[in-house]
mmCIF file of C-alpha atoms in Angstrom:
data_model
loop_
_atom_site.group_PDB
_atom_site.id
_atom_site.type_symbol
_atom_site.label_atom_id
_atom_site.label_comp_id
_atom_site.label_asym_id
_atom_site.label_seq_id
_atom_site.Cartn_x
_atom_site.Cartn_y
_atom_site.Cartn_z
ATOM 1 C CA MET U 1 -0.372 0.359 -0.064
ATOM 2 C CA LYS U 2 1.205 3.654 -1.023
ATOM 3 C CA LYS U 3 1.428 6.054 2.471
ATOM 4 C CA VAL U 4 -0.459 8.996 1.783
ATOM 5 C CA PHE U 5 -0.142 12.219 4.329
ATOM 6 C CA VAL U 6 -2.169 14.937 5.344
ATOM 7 C CA SER U 7 -1.782 17.893 7.622
ATOM 8 C CA GLY U 8 -4.186 19.997 9.264
ATOM 9 C CA CYS U 9 -6.256 21.439 12.178
ATOM 10 C CA TYR U 10 -8.945 19.529 12.033
ATOM 11 C CA ASP U 11 -11.306 21.819 14.913
ATOM 12 C CA MET U 12 -15.045 20.859 15.721
ATOM 13 C CA LEU U 13 -14.594 16.977 13.435
ATOM 14 C CA HIS U 14 -17.496 16.909 10.897
ATOM 15 C CA SER U 15 -18.385 15.385 7.602
ATOM 16 C CA GLY U 16 -17.101 17.559 6.287
ATOM 17 C CA HIS U 17 -13.615 16.841 7.471
ATOM 18 C CA VAL U 18 -14.623 12.573 6.687
ATOM 19 C CA ALA U 19 -15.105 12.383 3.434
ATOM 20 C CA PHE U 20 -11.874 14.071 2.850
ATOM 21 C CA PHE U 21 -10.349 11.980 4.825
ATOM 22 C CA GLU U 22 -11.932 8.747 3.190
ATOM 23 C CA GLU U 23 -10.873 10.475 0.069
ATOM 24 C CA ALA U 24 -7.119 10.236 0.277
ATOM 25 C CA ALA U 25 -7.329 6.635 2.255
ATOM 26 C CA SER U 26 -8.434 5.825 -1.168
ATOM 27 C CA TYR U 27 -4.854 6.152 -1.924
ATOM 28 C CA GLY U 28 -3.198 3.844 0.047
ATOM 29 C CA ASP U 29 -2.490 4.319 3.911
ATOM 30 C CA LEU U 30 -3.464 7.269 5.937
ATOM 31 C CA TYR U 31 -0.866 9.431 8.704
ATOM 32 C CA VAL U 32 -2.764 12.662 9.505
ATOM 33 C CA GLY U 33 -0.569 15.946 10.767
ATOM 34 C CA ILE U 34 -2.468 17.245 13.609
ATOM 35 C CA GLY U 35 -1.144 21.013 14.246
ATOM 36 C CA SER U 36 -0.775 22.458 17.680
ATOM 37 C CA ASP U 37 -2.702 24.774 19.409
ATOM 38 C CA LYS U 38 -0.032 26.806 19.487
ATOM 39 C CA THR U 39 0.646 26.113 16.046
ATOM 40 C CA LEU U 40 -3.442 27.126 15.362
ATOM 41 C CA TYR U 41 -3.094 30.289 17.462
ATOM 42 C CA GLU U 42 0.189 31.486 15.599
ATOM 43 C CA LEU U 43 -1.456 31.171 12.230
ATOM 44 C CA LYS U 44 -5.095 32.747 13.277
ATOM 45 C CA ALA U 45 -4.895 34.943 16.220
ATOM 46 C CA ARG U 46 -7.673 32.645 18.217
ATOM 47 C CA LYS U 47 -7.564 29.054 20.024
ATOM 48 C CA PRO U 48 -9.361 26.196 18.721
ATOM 49 C CA ILE U 49 -12.246 24.911 20.300
ATOM 50 C CA ASN U 50 -11.184 21.376 21.173
ATOM 51 C CA THR U 51 -7.344 20.702 22.357
ATOM 52 C CA ASP U 52 -5.104 19.237 20.258
ATOM 53 C CA ALA U 53 -5.906 16.157 22.536
ATOM 54 C CA GLU U 54 -9.022 16.315 21.970
ATOM 55 C CA ARG U 55 -8.483 16.961 18.000
ATOM 56 C CA LEU U 56 -5.809 13.664 17.420
ATOM 57 C CA TYR U 57 -7.769 10.856 19.837
ATOM 58 C CA MET U 58 -11.082 11.742 17.946
ATOM 59 C CA VAL U 59 -9.265 11.679 14.442
ATOM 60 C CA LYS U 60 -6.872 8.808 15.277
ATOM 61 C CA SER U 61 -10.369 6.515 16.308
ATOM 62 C CA LEU U 62 -11.659 7.236 12.518
ATOM 63 C CA ARG U 63 -11.718 3.999 10.766
ATOM 64 C CA MET U 64 -9.506 5.272 7.869
ATOM 65 C CA VAL U 65 -6.552 6.507 9.643
ATOM 66 C CA LYS U 66 -3.276 4.484 10.205
ATOM 67 C CA ASP U 67 -2.036 6.577 12.921
ATOM 68 C CA ALA U 68 -2.022 10.478 12.958
ATOM 69 C CA TRP U 69 0.051 12.875 15.645
ATOM 70 C CA ILE U 70 0.031 16.327 16.127
ATOM 71 C CA ASN U 71 3.371 18.108 14.581
ATOM 72 C CA SER U 72 6.186 18.647 15.698
ATOM 73 C CA GLY U 73 7.318 21.684 13.496
ATOM 74 C CA SER U 74 4.754 25.335 13.723
ATOM 75 C CA GLY U 75 4.025 27.751 10.815
ATOM 76 C CA LEU U 76 2.683 26.516 7.835
ATOM 77 C CA LEU U 77 5.067 23.822 7.271
ATOM 78 C CA ASP U 78 4.619 22.373 11.109
ATOM 79 C CA PHE U 79 4.847 19.337 9.056
ATOM 80 C CA GLU U 80 7.790 18.899 7.804
ATOM 81 C CA LYS U 81 9.652 17.889 9.985
ATOM 82 C CA GLU U 82 7.598 14.668 10.599
ATOM 83 C CA LEU U 83 7.059 14.782 6.344
ATOM 84 C CA ARG U 84 10.544 13.720 6.709
ATOM 85 C CA GLN U 85 10.042 10.964 8.267
ATOM 86 C CA LEU U 86 7.470 9.226 7.110
ATOM 87 C CA LYS U 87 8.474 9.558 3.352
ATOM 88 C CA PRO U 88 4.513 9.620 2.407
ATOM 89 C CA ASP U 89 3.684 8.570 -1.473
ATOM 90 C CA ILE U 90 1.408 10.890 -1.532
ATOM 91 C CA PHE U 91 1.236 14.356 -0.275
ATOM 92 C CA PHE U 92 -3.117 14.894 -0.320
ATOM 93 C CA VAL U 93 -4.809 18.089 0.230
ATOM 94 C CA ASN U 94 -7.778 20.275 0.014
ATOM 95 C CA SER U 95 -8.150 23.208 -2.654
ATOM 96 C CA ASP U 96 -7.912 25.601 0.406
ATOM 97 C CA GLY U 97 -5.742 23.732 1.492
ATOM 98 C CA HIS U 98 -3.069 24.236 -1.235
ATOM 99 C CA THR U 99 -0.641 26.329 -1.222
ATOM 100 C CA PRO U 100 3.114 26.694 -4.361
ATOM 101 C CA LEU U 101 4.877 26.093 -0.312
ATOM 102 C CA LYS U 102 3.609 23.016 0.047
ATOM 103 C CA GLU U 103 4.112 21.756 -3.666
ATOM 104 C CA LYS U 104 7.745 23.115 -3.407
ATOM 105 C CA LEU U 105 8.327 20.596 -0.679
ATOM 106 C CA CYS U 106 6.510 18.272 -2.347
ATOM 107 C CA ARG U 107 8.700 18.330 -5.605
ATOM 108 C CA ASP U 108 11.748 18.736 -3.325
ATOM 109 C CA LEU U 109 11.243 15.381 -1.892
ATOM 110 C CA GLY U 110 9.952 13.949 -4.610
ATOM 111 C CA ILE U 111 6.560 12.949 -3.179
ATOM 112 C CA GLU U 112 3.257 13.511 -5.805
ATOM 113 C CA TYR U 113 0.836 16.078 -4.545
ATOM 114 C CA ILE U 114 -2.654 16.089 -5.320
ATOM 115 C CA VAL U 115 -5.016 18.726 -4.816
ATOM 116 C CA SER U 116 -8.494 17.348 -3.929
ATOM 117 C CA LYS U 117 -12.079 19.271 -4.553
ATOM 118 C CA ARG U 118 -13.861 19.958 -1.320
ATOM 119 C CA ILE U 119 -16.740 17.093 -1.887
ATOM 120 C CA PRO U 120 -18.621 16.203 0.763
ATOM 121 C CA HIS U 121 -21.020 12.890 1.391
ATOM 122 C CA GLY U 122 -23.921 12.014 -0.693
ATOM 123 C CA THR U 123 -26.164 13.920 -0.399
ATOM 124 C CA LEU U 124 -24.165 15.393 3.177
ATOM 125 C CA PRO U 125 -24.298 19.474 3.097
ATOM 126 C CA ALA U 126 -20.769 21.005 2.719
ATOM 127 C CA ARG U 127 -19.276 21.658 5.564
ATOM 128 C CA SER U 128 -16.593 23.059 7.388
ATOM 129 C CA THR U 129 -15.207 24.237 10.732
ATOM 130 C CA THR U 130 -15.472 28.339 9.686
ATOM 131 C CA MET U 131 -19.043 27.490 9.132
ATOM 132 C CA LEU U 132 -20.200 26.032 11.836
ATOM 133 C CA ARG U 133 -17.819 28.618 14.426
ATOM 134 C CA GLN U 134 -20.440 31.366 14.778
ATOM 135 C CA GLU U 135 -18.179 34.087 14.151
ATOM 136 C CA CYS U 136 -17.665 33.120 10.299
ATOM 137 C CA ARG U 137 -21.035 34.392 9.260
ATOM 138 C CA ILE U 138 -19.529 37.619 9.222
ATOM 139 C CA PRO U 139 -18.640 38.298 4.954
ATOM 140 C CA TYR U 140 -15.379 39.065 3.368
ATOM 141 C CA ARG U 141 -14.700 41.068 0.363
ATOM 142 C CA ILE U 142 -12.421 41.179 -3.092
ATOM 143 C CA ASP U 143 -11.826 44.002 -5.288
ATOM 144 C CA LEU U 144 -12.568 43.428 -8.725
ATOM 145 C CA ALA U 145 -10.992 46.007 -10.060
ATOM 146 C CA GLY U 146 -9.590 49.503 -8.845
ATOM 147 C CA GLY U 147 -8.477 49.363 -5.386
ATOM 148 C CA TRP U 148 -6.410 52.653 -4.134
ATOM 149 C CA LEU U 149 -8.932 54.385 -5.655
ATOM 150 C CA ASP U 150 -10.122 54.580 -2.221
ATOM 151 C CA GLN U 151 -7.793 56.639 -0.700
ATOM 152 C CA PRO U 152 -7.883 60.389 -1.295
ATOM 153 C CA TYR U 153 -4.027 60.440 -2.532
ATOM 154 C CA VAL U 154 -4.872 58.228 -5.253
ATOM 155 C CA SER U 155 -8.324 60.117 -6.039
ATOM 156 C CA LYS U 156 -7.621 63.721 -5.851
ATOM 157 C CA TYR U 157 -5.745 63.061 -8.967
ATOM 158 C CA TYR U 158 -8.420 61.288 -10.903
ATOM 159 C CA PRO U 159 -11.822 60.236 -9.478
ATOM 160 C CA GLY U 160 -13.262 56.617 -9.668
ATOM 161 C CA PRO U 161 -14.884 53.323 -8.939
ATOM 162 C CA VAL U 162 -13.996 50.520 -6.939
ATOM 163 C CA LEU U 163 -15.732 47.384 -7.694
ATOM 164 C CA THR U 164 -16.373 45.048 -4.782
ATOM 165 C CA ILE U 165 -18.207 41.361 -4.016
ATOM 166 C CA CYS U 166 -18.823 40.081 -0.610
ATOM 167 C CA ILE U 167 -18.029 36.751 0.063
ATOM 168 C CA GLU U 168 -19.630 34.229 2.156
ATOM 169 C CA PRO U 169 -16.813 32.801 4.420
ATOM 170 C CA ASP U 170 -17.409 29.200 2.615
ATOM 171 C CA TYR U 171 -13.750 29.234 4.113
ATOM 172 C CA GLU U 172 -10.765 30.129 6.598
ATOM 173 C CA PHE U 173 -9.158 32.642 3.965
ATOM 174 C CA ASN U 174 -5.226 33.945 4.852
ATOM 175 C CA ASP U 175 -5.192 36.161 7.636
ATOM 176 C CA ARG U 176 -3.597 39.504 5.832
ATOM 177 C CA SER U 177 -4.895 38.389 1.981
ATOM 178 C CA GLY U 178 -6.224 40.887 0.817
ATOM 179 C CA MET U 179 -9.584 40.400 1.690
ATOM 180 C CA SER U 180 -10.152 42.793 4.151
ATOM 181 C CA THR U 181 -9.999 40.329 6.865
ATOM 182 C CA SER U 182 -8.793 43.058 9.475
ATOM 183 C CA SER U 183 -12.071 45.527 9.007
ATOM 184 C CA ARG U 184 -13.718 41.606 9.321
ATOM 185 C CA LYS U 185 -12.254 41.089 12.988
ATOM 186 C CA LYS U 186 -13.247 44.339 13.864
ATOM 187 C CA ALA U 187 -17.040 43.387 12.109
ATOM 188 C CA ILE U 188 -16.428 40.822 14.275
ATOM 189 C CA GLU U 189 -16.098 42.703 17.281
ATOM 190 C CA LEU U 190 -18.634 44.922 16.662
ATOM 191 C CA TRP U 191 -21.386 42.360 16.427
ATOM 192 C CA GLN U 192 -20.663 39.229 17.243
ATOM 193 C CA THR U 193 -22.483 36.987 14.715
ATOM 194 C CA ASP U 194 -22.866 38.164 11.241
ATOM 195 C CA ILE U 195 -23.863 41.842 9.533
ATOM 196 C CA PRO U 196 -27.107 43.527 11.748
ATOM 197 C CA GLU U 197 -30.652 44.507 9.631
ATOM 198 C CA GLY U 198 -30.384 47.725 8.464
ATOM 199 C CA ASP U 199 -28.861 50.436 5.997
ATOM 200 C CA LYS U 200 -25.691 49.257 4.975
ATOM 201 C CA GLU U 201 -24.272 52.029 4.074
ATOM 202 C CA LYS U 202 -24.766 53.073 7.333
ATOM 203 C CA LEU U 203 -23.556 50.177 9.122
ATOM 204 C CA ALA U 204 -20.738 50.589 6.899
ATOM 205 C CA LYS U 205 -20.094 53.715 8.328
ATOM 206 C CA THR U 206 -20.384 52.663 11.273
ATOM 207 C CA LEU U 207 -17.297 49.666 11.231
ATOM 208 C CA PHE U 208 -15.505 52.503 8.607
ATOM 209 C CA CYS U 209 -15.598 54.478 11.221
ATOM 210 C CA TYR U 210 -14.868 51.968 14.433
ATOM 211 C CA GLU U 211 -11.290 50.571 12.195
ATOM 212 C CA ASN U 212 -10.654 54.482 12.086
ATOM 213 C CA PRO U 213 -10.704 56.456 15.546
ATOM 214 C CA PRO U 214 -9.028 59.529 15.511
ATOM 215 C CA GLY U 215 -5.171 59.224 15.889
ATOM 216 C CA THR U 216 -4.846 56.041 13.316
ATOM 217 C CA PRO U 217 -1.988 57.236 11.357
ATOM 218 C CA TYR U 218 -2.827 54.838 8.274
ATOM 219 C CA ILE U 219 -6.755 55.080 7.245
ATOM 220 C CA SER U 220 -7.994 52.040 6.077
ATOM 221 C CA GLY U 221 -9.537 52.001 2.474
ATOM 222 C CA SER U 222 -13.773 52.592 3.219
ATOM 223 C CA GLN U 223 -13.928 50.209 0.437
ATOM 224 C CA ASP U 224 -13.293 47.480 2.885
ATOM 225 C CA SER U 225 -15.858 48.241 5.361
ATOM 226 C CA LEU U 226 -17.635 48.710 2.454
ATOM 227 C CA GLY U 227 -17.180 45.334 0.411
ATOM 228 C CA ILE U 228 -18.022 43.480 3.736
ATOM 229 C CA VAL U 229 -21.366 45.020 4.550
ATOM 230 C CA MET U 230 -23.086 45.523 0.771
ATOM 231 C CA PRO U 231 -23.985 42.598 -0.374
ATOM 232 C CA GLY U 232 -23.989 41.596 -3.900
ATOM 233 C CA LEU U 233 -21.668 43.437 -6.456
ATOM 234 C CA ASN U 234 -20.883 47.202 -6.084
ATOM 235 C CA LYS U 235 -19.511 50.026 -7.655
ATOM 236 C CA TYR U 236 -18.405 52.933 -4.830
ATOM 237 C CA GLU U 237 -17.444 55.921 -6.617
ATOM 238 C CA TYR U 238 -14.123 58.354 -5.430
ATOM 239 C CA ASN U 239 -12.886 61.585 -5.630
ATOM 240 C CA GLY U 240 -10.304 62.577 -3.064
ATOM 241 C CA GLU U 241 -12.471 61.910 -0.184
ATOM 242 C CA TYR U 242 -12.701 58.726 2.132
ATOM 243 C CA TRP U 243 -16.000 57.706 1.955
ATOM 244 C CA PRO U 244 -17.726 57.418 -1.986
ATOM 245 C CA GLU U 245 -20.151 59.923 -3.523
ATOM 246 C CA SER U 246 -21.818 57.699 -4.560
ATOM 247 C CA ILE U 247 -22.960 53.940 -4.853
ATOM 248 C CA GLU U 248 -24.381 51.011 -7.012
ATOM 249 C CA SER U 249 -25.663 47.776 -6.314
ATOM 250 C CA VAL U 250 -25.963 44.474 -8.242
ATOM 251 C CA LEU U 251 -27.764 41.517 -6.545
ATOM 252 C CA GLU U 252 -29.745 39.947 -9.767
ATOM 253 C CA ASP U 253 -28.692 35.812 -9.602
ATOM 254 C CA ASP U 254 -27.467 35.507 -12.843
ATOM 255 C CA ILE U 255 -25.537 38.153 -12.866
ATOM 256 C CA LEU U 256 -23.491 37.296 -9.300
ATOM 257 C CA SER U 257 -24.065 32.900 -10.582
ATOM 258 C CA TRP U 258 -21.722 33.951 -13.762
ATOM 259 C CA ILE U 259 -19.216 35.760 -11.674
ATOM 260 C CA GLU U 260 -19.087 33.166 -9.385
ATOM 261 C CA LYS U 261 -18.735 30.443 -12.326
ATOM 262 C CA VAL U 262 -15.257 32.587 -13.742
ATOM 263 C CA ILE U 263 -13.151 33.415 -10.702
ATOM 264 C CA TRP U 264 -10.699 31.068 -9.281
ATOM 265 C CA LEU U 265 -8.757 31.840 -5.879
ATOM 266 C CA LEU U 266 -4.491 30.171 -5.931
ATOM 267 C CA PRO U 267 -3.196 31.070 -2.906
ATOM 268 C CA LEU U 268 -0.093 32.385 -2.667
ATOM 269 C CA TYR U 269 2.917 31.736 -0.969
ATOM 270 C CA PRO U 270 3.220 34.963 2.920
ATOM 271 C CA ARG U 271 4.420 37.870 2.590
ATOM 272 C CA THR U 272 7.066 38.631 4.857
ATOM 273 C CA ALA U 273 6.787 40.526 8.295
ATOM 274 C CA ASP U 274 8.679 43.792 6.643
ATOM 275 C CA TYR U 275 6.630 44.383 4.068
ATOM 276 C CA ASN U 276 5.286 47.342 2.925
ATOM 277 C CA ALA U 277 2.688 48.304 0.039
ATOM 278 C CA ILE U 278 3.478 52.022 0.121
ATOM 279 C CA ALA U 279 6.993 51.964 -0.310
ATOM 280 C CA ASP U 280 8.278 53.684 -3.490
ATOM 281 C CA THR U 281 5.418 54.500 -4.503
ATOM 282 C CA CYS U 282 4.731 56.551 -8.140
ATOM 283 C CA ILE U 283 1.255 57.886 -8.383
ATOM 284 C CA ASP U 284 0.232 60.444 -10.656
ATOM 285 C CA LYS U 285 -3.033 61.361 -13.073
ATOM 286 C CA ASP U 286 -2.287 59.490 -15.913
ATOM 287 C CA SER U 287 -1.906 56.429 -13.590
ATOM 288 C CA ALA U 288 -4.884 57.180 -11.774
ATOM 289 C CA ARG U 289 -6.910 57.255 -14.861
ATOM 290 C CA ASP U 290 -6.200 54.360 -16.144
ATOM 291 C CA LEU U 291 -6.888 52.665 -12.506
ATOM 292 C CA SER U 292 -10.114 54.118 -12.837
ATOM 293 C CA ASN U 293 -10.684 53.733 -17.008
ATOM 294 C CA SER U 294 -10.301 50.368 -16.297
ATOM 295 C CA ALA U 295 -12.482 49.507 -13.392
ATOM 296 C CA ARG U 296 -15.303 51.608 -15.325
ATOM 297 C CA LYS U 297 -14.813 49.154 -18.430
ATOM 298 C CA CYS U 298 -14.922 45.986 -15.787
ATOM 299 C CA TRP U 299 -18.473 47.435 -14.832
ATOM 300 C CA ASN U 300 -19.513 47.701 -18.211
ATOM 301 C CA ALA U 301 -17.379 43.617 -18.639
ATOM 302 C CA ILE U 302 -19.385 42.217 -15.797
ATOM 303 C CA LEU U 303 -22.735 43.628 -16.603
ATOM 304 C CA GLU U 304 -22.872 42.678 -19.953
ATOM 305 C CA LYS U 305 -21.048 38.589 -18.760
ATOM 306 C CA ASN U 306 -18.263 39.291 -21.136
ATOM 307 C CA ILE U 307 -15.924 37.180 -20.370
ATOM 308 C CA ASP U 308 -12.874 38.385 -22.772
ATOM 309 C CA ALA U 309 -14.225 42.096 -21.532
ATOM 310 C CA PHE U 310 -13.749 41.011 -17.940
ATOM 311 C CA GLY U 311 -10.843 39.793 -18.086
ATOM 312 C CA GLU U 312 -9.002 41.989 -20.224
ATOM 313 C CA ALA U 313 -10.315 44.846 -17.536
ATOM 314 C CA VAL U 314 -9.300 43.830 -14.452
ATOM 315 C CA ARG U 315 -5.716 43.014 -15.773
ATOM 316 C CA GLU U 316 -5.735 46.475 -17.150
ATOM 317 C CA SER U 317 -6.167 47.431 -13.809
ATOM 318 C CA PHE U 318 -3.901 44.781 -11.654
ATOM 319 C CA ASP U 319 -1.516 46.738 -13.961
ATOM 320 C CA ALA U 320 -2.515 50.347 -13.730
ATOM 321 C CA GLN U 321 -2.146 49.677 -9.566
ATOM 322 C CA VAL U 322 1.244 47.558 -9.734
ATOM 323 C CA LYS U 323 2.588 50.838 -11.968
ATOM 324 C CA MET U 324 1.914 53.145 -8.874
ATOM 325 C CA PHE U 325 2.721 50.500 -6.004
ATOM 326 C CA PRO U 326 5.352 48.333 -7.670
ATOM 327 C CA ASN U 327 6.178 46.764 -4.101
ATOM 328 C CA MET U 328 2.957 45.227 -4.023
ATOM 329 C CA VAL U 329 4.123 42.495 -6.273
ATOM 330 C CA ASN U 330 7.414 39.890 -6.080
ATOM 331 C CA SER U 331 8.920 37.436 -7.876
ATOM 332 C CA ASP U 332 6.941 34.619 -6.642
ATOM 333 C CA VAL U 333 4.241 35.979 -7.454
ATOM 334 C CA MET U 334 5.188 36.971 -11.675
ATOM 335 C CA ASP U 335 6.003 33.476 -11.324
ATOM 336 C CA GLN U 336 2.707 31.773 -10.325
ATOM 337 C CA ILE U 337 0.889 34.500 -13.564
ATOM 338 C CA GLU U 338 3.437 33.333 -15.939
ATOM 339 C CA ALA U 339 2.655 29.814 -15.116
ATOM 340 C CA TYR U 340 -1.123 30.823 -15.723
ATOM 341 C CA ARG U 341 -1.142 33.128 -18.217
ATOM 342 C CA HIS U 342 -2.103 31.418 -21.482
ATOM 343 C CA ASN U 343 -4.823 29.258 -20.093
ATOM 344 C CA ILE U 344 -6.956 32.448 -18.696
ATOM 345 C CA LYS U 345 -8.284 35.469 -19.631
ATOM 346 C CA GLY U 346 -7.637 37.647 -16.876
ATOM 347 C CA TRP U 347 -6.347 38.591 -13.587
ATOM 348 C CA LYS U 348 -5.241 40.491 -10.486
ATOM 349 C CA LEU U 349 -3.845 40.118 -6.866
ATOM 350 C CA CYS U 350 -5.643 39.686 -3.628
ATOM 351 C CA GLY U 351 -3.146 40.473 -0.416
ATOM 352 C CA ALA U 352 -0.169 42.621 -2.072
ATOM 353 C CA GLY U 353 3.085 41.026 -1.234
ATOM 354 C CA GLY U 354 2.015 38.188 -1.387
ATOM 355 C CA GLY U 355 0.295 35.946 1.442
ATOM 356 C CA GLY U 356 -2.833 36.497 -0.070
ATOM 357 C CA TYR U 357 -4.719 34.494 -3.179
ATOM 358 C CA LEU U 358 -4.678 35.629 -7.013
ATOM 359 C CA VAL U 359 -7.448 36.343 -9.114
ATOM 360 C CA PHE U 360 -7.709 34.038 -12.268
ATOM 361 C CA ILE U 361 -10.868 34.745 -14.925
ATOM 362 C CA SER U 362 -11.681 32.146 -17.144
ATOM 363 C CA GLU U 363 -14.732 29.860 -17.970
ATOM 364 C CA GLU U 364 -12.695 26.891 -16.620
ATOM 365 C CA PRO U 365 -11.555 24.867 -14.308
ATOM 366 C CA ILE U 366 -8.157 26.128 -12.662
ATOM 367 C CA LYS U 367 -6.090 23.932 -11.095
ATOM 368 C CA ASN U 368 -5.225 23.900 -7.835
ATOM 369 C CA THR U 369 -7.780 27.034 -7.331
ATOM 370 C CA ILE U 370 -10.646 27.666 -5.122
ATOM 371 C CA GLN U 371 -13.950 29.787 -6.094
ATOM 372 C CA ILE U 372 -16.441 31.691 -3.870
ATOM 373 C CA ARG U 373 -20.085 32.135 -3.559
ATOM 374 C CA ILE U 374 -21.026 35.859 -3.835
ATOM 375 C CA ARG U 375 -23.952 36.635 -0.813
ATOM 376 C CA ARG U 376 -27.103 37.992 -2.047
#
């Protein structure tokens, strides 16, 4: 029998975990590395519901698990020591657990790397630990085009829109991933479980003020709070101020469903601790105008459900952003774009400097990526 290795937290053990283990075990004898309480806290800034001793007990009790242990390391590769000792034939991961770092490690060690889709058992509902946690009903957001125009030091050169989509928390997206995770944490402090009922723009303004109290040295852009609170697809028009002049929303299911079908997220390497996105900026009227025009082009392409124009506009928005903020990208990011660019319509970055996701636009499935669900 081949040896198959998987690694994860496996907190609040549920049917999704069991289905994942069953699929992994179909390739051979299954060995499970479990993240320690300390590692989980370092990565996610929270404690697990169940301790590592409890999680180990439950996982080892599953009939398809040959053996399990608590990983001795830390960080995203906390399992590396055990992986080298076990020398498995296969490293099996879920699509939301895939990272280029894991893939490279397996390539270096000669281990087959298999990325699975999250497939529930039979007619059971899809489950994830994130979905089961109370606070996870508060969404994330992705800005599709125009990002940085919500900062007055950019839109003062040329007014323009920022487009965002409100993302259901079906996955626990990486921290500092460019999906408004810091604003989401503030929303959890304010509202705990979900966005309250009421006027969404007023709620977003409340969150914006809560995140940026008087004296805040760096003001988070308002598209973060708006993108979390406002469901669907939204266009915010900025003109040299922190708050948009107008907001236009799209909640039609046919358009939102189309967006969901053509967006694919590829996890990236974590960024370095000393990273500074706004160092070496080069902001002027021409670059701000290019960013604005690409966002308007993107909006029209989405309304027309034109995949070619959508991909091109997203790519143009990305190029305009990088021109103004060259530190947004590094060699790892560009290598990933180069590896996929011939099979996709367009791309953008969530999480400047890495640590987040590359957003690919494609009508065809993209290997090792995950898809999102837009809040209605």
